[in-house]
């Protein structure tokens, strides 16, 4: 692909994962363990996210981390001692699983010194990303591997040169948990033109029930917009506000309506649901687990 005067045509090749949060919703579990490393069946949440990026062709991943969270980086490092033990035992399946974590992507890190908001966290990636378009994947949600979202977002961003969001229809009473978009239809049923963005509006103020999901493909110009963004909802520097500023300045903003399954592991209930849903899908233990679960739910086991 070649780049034209608008900067379009260049598919993003880097991803930024903001993962500096304190995860108070999971305390005390997250006192010493980053919430991104909580396991979903046998892999940490963060691995699902890096796998999602890698499957879309992104192998340069920047983790925006905070104090006490360096073990996230260790997870993607080699473990020759563990690998050797598994090799000696002939446990090739686990050996392959352990090696895979270090082969998924090149992992880089930078620190968000203070928790000043999602916009601020993304802003910390400026020097790593430069002027190029890039993807942002929030560290506590991921989508079904069979219904990927990122590839079409990356393609659309490469053709518009603007911002591409993923949108999810949510119940009206949940608008205050998300960034909400006002939209106009396009010729394609799952792609909308975004005409406005507001962070965490009350149901009465929400312009729609289309929530911004934790996947974004952004142009490098977002960094200047973030630098100019004042604290917004919750007193934090919001990515939504920086994107709204680019929208007002005429940058095209599109949304892809996602109709697949999103796993939201940011709260205990969503986390438990993800564990159960993904365990049931596992070829090695799904059948047995589902049989037990069905019996348990039927009240025959306590
Ligand atoms: C963030 C964003 C919000 C988005 C949400 C998706 O909110 O600020 O616009 O809808 O992620 O999960 P947070 O969940 O960090 O409060």
XYZ file of C-alpha atoms and ligand atoms in Angstrom:
318
model
C 0.000 0.000 0.000
C 1.192 3.498 -0.694
C 0.499 6.614 1.282
C -1.314 9.532 -0.342
C -1.388 13.175 0.667
C -4.056 12.633 3.367
C -1.872 10.032 5.038
C -4.361 7.316 4.109
C -3.380 3.915 2.802
C -0.994 3.004 5.586
C -2.300 0.163 7.749
C -1.463 0.524 11.445
C 1.239 -1.885 12.603
C 1.520 -0.950 16.268
C -0.809 -1.413 19.205
C -0.952 0.348 22.545
C -2.447 -1.388 25.560
C -3.150 0.971 28.467
C -2.612 -1.195 31.538
C -1.547 1.095 34.359
C -4.797 1.007 36.338
C -4.968 0.021 39.995
C -7.889 -2.399 39.509
C -9.628 -1.508 42.751
C -12.652 -3.592 41.718
C -10.616 -6.759 42.147
C -8.927 -6.016 45.457
C -7.442 -7.769 47.323
C -6.621 -10.143 44.399
C -4.942 -7.286 42.546
C -2.848 -6.035 45.458
C 0.247 -7.826 44.126
C -1.019 -9.264 40.811
C -1.988 -6.935 37.949
C -5.623 -7.479 36.943
C -4.395 -7.995 33.376
C -2.720 -11.192 34.582
C -5.809 -12.721 36.178
C -6.291 -16.049 34.436
C -9.203 -16.862 32.176
C -9.035 -20.668 32.158
C -5.258 -21.030 31.671
C -4.166 -17.785 30.065
C -4.066 -14.288 31.515
C -6.499 -11.733 30.138
C -3.596 -9.785 28.660
C -2.529 -12.749 26.550
C -5.964 -12.922 24.904
C -5.547 -9.244 24.023
C -2.039 -9.612 22.614
C -3.241 -12.660 20.655
C -6.075 -10.545 19.230
C -3.534 -7.955 18.059
C -1.161 -10.590 16.656
C -3.993 -12.299 14.767
C -4.687 -8.948 13.077
C -1.052 -8.654 11.971
C 0.096 -6.345 14.760
C 3.272 -7.568 16.410
C 4.597 -4.335 17.937
C 2.788 -3.912 21.230
C 3.395 -1.146 23.742
C 2.137 -1.765 27.273
C 1.491 1.421 29.216
C 2.205 0.204 32.716
C 2.395 1.474 36.263
C 4.203 0.685 39.467
C 4.090 -2.936 40.600
C 3.030 -4.234 37.190
C 6.299 -5.386 35.611
C 5.192 -9.032 35.839
C 3.015 -8.276 32.781
C 6.197 -7.981 30.745
C 7.654 -11.152 32.295
C 4.678 -13.078 30.976
C 5.825 -12.450 27.396
C 9.489 -13.227 28.087
C 11.232 -16.575 27.511
C 11.506 -19.001 30.462
C 14.405 -21.293 29.491
C 14.322 -23.035 32.916
C 10.630 -23.915 32.615
C 11.019 -24.822 28.945
C 13.914 -27.158 29.728
C 11.937 -28.915 32.459
C 8.961 -29.424 30.142
C 11.257 -30.696 27.402
C 12.829 -33.211 29.799
C 9.389 -34.388 30.861
C 8.319 -34.691 27.234
C 5.374 -32.348 27.903
C 5.454 -30.867 24.413
C 1.957 -29.416 24.551
C 2.761 -27.213 27.541
C 6.203 -26.443 26.125
C 4.603 -25.091 22.983
C 2.093 -23.070 25.053
C 4.865 -21.537 27.167
C 7.038 -20.683 24.141
C 4.104 -19.184 22.264
C 3.745 -16.362 24.788
C 7.183 -15.041 23.867
C 6.608 -15.408 20.131
C 3.327 -13.510 19.820
C 4.688 -9.985 19.574
C 7.529 -7.635 20.375
C 6.518 -6.170 23.722
C 7.617 -2.667 24.707
C 6.688 -0.725 27.794
C 6.406 2.801 29.028
C 5.188 4.150 32.344
C 2.171 6.246 33.082
C 3.541 7.850 36.236
C 0.155 9.012 37.514
C -3.348 7.664 36.829
C -4.652 10.740 35.028
C -7.070 8.996 32.654
C -7.261 6.899 29.497
C -6.392 9.839 27.234
C -3.320 10.549 29.320
C -2.303 6.851 29.194
C -2.554 6.808 25.390
C -0.609 10.081 25.293
C 2.310 8.273 26.992
C 2.719 6.272 23.747
C 3.500 9.347 21.614
C 7.231 8.832 21.169
C 6.886 5.086 20.501
C 4.161 5.535 17.902
C 5.239 8.796 16.228
C 3.051 10.122 13.404
C 1.706 6.731 12.395
C -1.765 5.324 12.813
C -2.029 2.791 15.640
C -4.485 0.592 17.456
C -5.505 0.940 21.096
C -6.707 -2.184 22.879
C -8.021 -1.714 26.394
C -6.488 -4.146 28.857
C -9.638 -5.638 30.317
C -11.776 -6.653 27.381
C -11.396 -8.838 24.323
C -13.550 -10.231 21.559
C -14.343 -13.700 20.339
C -11.473 -15.130 18.325
C -13.973 -16.475 15.775
C -15.517 -13.037 15.216
C -12.491 -10.742 14.968
C -12.937 -7.023 14.912
C -9.506 -5.478 14.497
C -8.773 -6.496 10.874
C -11.776 -4.610 9.483
C -11.035 -1.638 11.761
C -7.421 -1.483 10.521
C -8.539 -1.699 6.876
C -11.159 1.012 7.309
C -8.695 3.328 9.057
C -6.179 2.789 6.261
C -8.763 3.910 3.719
C -10.162 6.914 5.646
C -7.020 8.080 7.454
C -9.244 9.124 10.372
C -10.482 7.504 13.555
C -12.154 4.109 13.585
C -14.104 2.957 16.616
C -15.868 -0.261 17.494
C -19.424 0.251 18.696
C -21.636 -2.032 20.700
C -25.360 -1.698 21.305
C -25.886 -1.537 25.079
C -29.045 -1.294 27.211
C -29.955 2.393 27.717
C -29.463 2.144 31.492
C -25.776 1.293 30.918
C -24.761 4.392 28.915
C -23.058 5.974 31.940
C -20.402 3.224 31.860
C -19.179 4.019 28.336
C -18.262 6.598 25.728
C -21.417 6.993 23.608
C -21.530 7.956 19.926
C -24.136 9.758 17.859
C -24.075 8.365 14.355
C -25.351 8.538 10.795
C -25.862 5.550 8.532
C -23.574 4.778 5.610
C -24.176 2.552 2.585
C -22.763 -0.363 4.575
C -25.019 -1.677 7.309
C -22.317 -2.280 9.925
C -20.360 0.937 9.331
C -21.605 4.273 10.657
C -20.307 7.800 10.446
C -19.751 9.163 13.957
C -21.102 12.701 14.380
C -20.569 13.161 18.117
C -18.949 11.523 21.132
C -19.669 11.947 24.811
C -18.008 10.188 27.741
C -20.243 8.384 30.232
C -23.526 10.281 29.721
C -26.569 9.514 31.862
C -29.287 7.604 29.958
C -31.247 10.866 29.658
C -28.308 12.671 28.053
C -27.037 9.811 25.885
C -27.357 10.533 22.145
C -27.774 6.808 21.365
C -27.198 3.388 22.884
C -24.052 2.794 20.812
C -21.154 2.393 23.230
C -17.490 2.703 22.363
C -15.890 -0.668 22.947
C -12.250 -0.874 24.015
C -10.784 -1.031 20.503
C -9.712 2.061 18.582
C -7.610 2.736 15.498
C -6.301 6.275 15.668
C -4.201 8.595 13.527
C -0.974 10.011 15.006
C -2.662 13.432 15.231
C -4.481 12.190 18.340
C -1.368 12.953 20.397
C -1.624 16.714 19.831
C -5.335 16.530 20.586
C -4.626 14.669 23.856
C -2.005 17.251 24.824
C -4.696 19.947 24.424
C -7.401 18.020 26.299
C -8.438 19.245 29.731
C -9.704 16.866 32.437
C -13.283 15.766 31.712
C -15.591 13.081 33.148
C -14.317 11.866 36.531
C -11.646 14.608 36.512
C -9.601 12.504 34.059
C -8.055 13.285 30.675
C -10.453 11.364 28.471
C -9.574 9.784 25.137
C -13.197 10.364 24.127
C -12.736 14.151 24.521
C -9.537 14.144 22.439
C -11.313 12.177 19.692
C -14.275 14.568 19.868
C -11.839 17.465 19.316
C -10.446 15.808 16.163
C -14.005 15.150 14.995
C -14.825 18.868 15.388
C -11.665 19.686 13.445
C -12.996 17.671 10.497
C -11.186 14.355 10.961
C -13.418 11.518 9.680
C -14.630 9.247 12.464
C -16.286 5.934 11.664
C -17.686 3.192 13.824
C -17.953 -0.494 13.071
C -20.901 -2.016 14.872
C -19.697 -5.191 16.502
C -22.223 -7.996 16.672
C -19.924 -10.704 17.993
C -19.233 -11.595 21.592
C -17.243 -9.240 23.804
C -15.698 -10.484 27.029
C -15.569 -7.741 29.644
C -13.197 -8.825 32.378
C -12.979 -5.398 34.024
C -15.538 -6.290 36.693
C -15.915 -9.438 38.809
C -19.223 -10.492 37.206
C -17.990 -10.088 33.614
C -14.749 -11.804 34.549
C -16.585 -14.831 35.943
C -18.809 -14.968 32.858
C -15.731 -14.923 30.601
C -14.107 -17.748 32.555
C -17.242 -19.908 32.279
C -17.941 -19.091 28.616
C -14.379 -19.777 27.521
C -14.007 -22.889 29.676
C -17.131 -24.348 28.061
C -15.616 -23.727 24.599
C -12.373 -25.531 25.406
C -11.981 -28.788 23.469
C -9.949 -30.351 26.301
C -12.257 -29.624 29.243
C -15.424 -27.996 27.895
C -17.581 -31.097 27.783
C -16.745 -32.228 31.293
C -17.037 -28.719 32.702
C -20.417 -28.129 31.060
C -21.749 -31.403 32.399
C -20.681 -30.410 35.918
C -22.017 -26.874 35.491
C -25.391 -28.108 34.296
C -25.657 -30.399 37.286
C -24.527 -27.630 39.627
C -27.027 -25.137 38.263
C -29.732 -27.783 38.482
C -29.136 -27.697 42.222
C -27.969 -31.292 42.532
C -24.528 -30.260 43.773
C -23.474 -27.758 46.315
C -13.189 3.455 28.774
C -13.512 4.632 27.839
C -14.963 4.549 27.377
C -15.215 3.195 26.731
C -14.862 2.065 27.703
C -14.971 0.712 27.017
O -13.884 3.611 29.973
O -13.246 5.852 28.520
O -15.224 5.577 26.461
O -16.581 3.096 26.352
O -13.523 2.209 28.179
O -14.794 -0.328 27.918
P -13.453 2.836 31.319
O -14.008 1.450 31.197
O -11.966 2.882 31.376
O -14.105 3.599 32.447
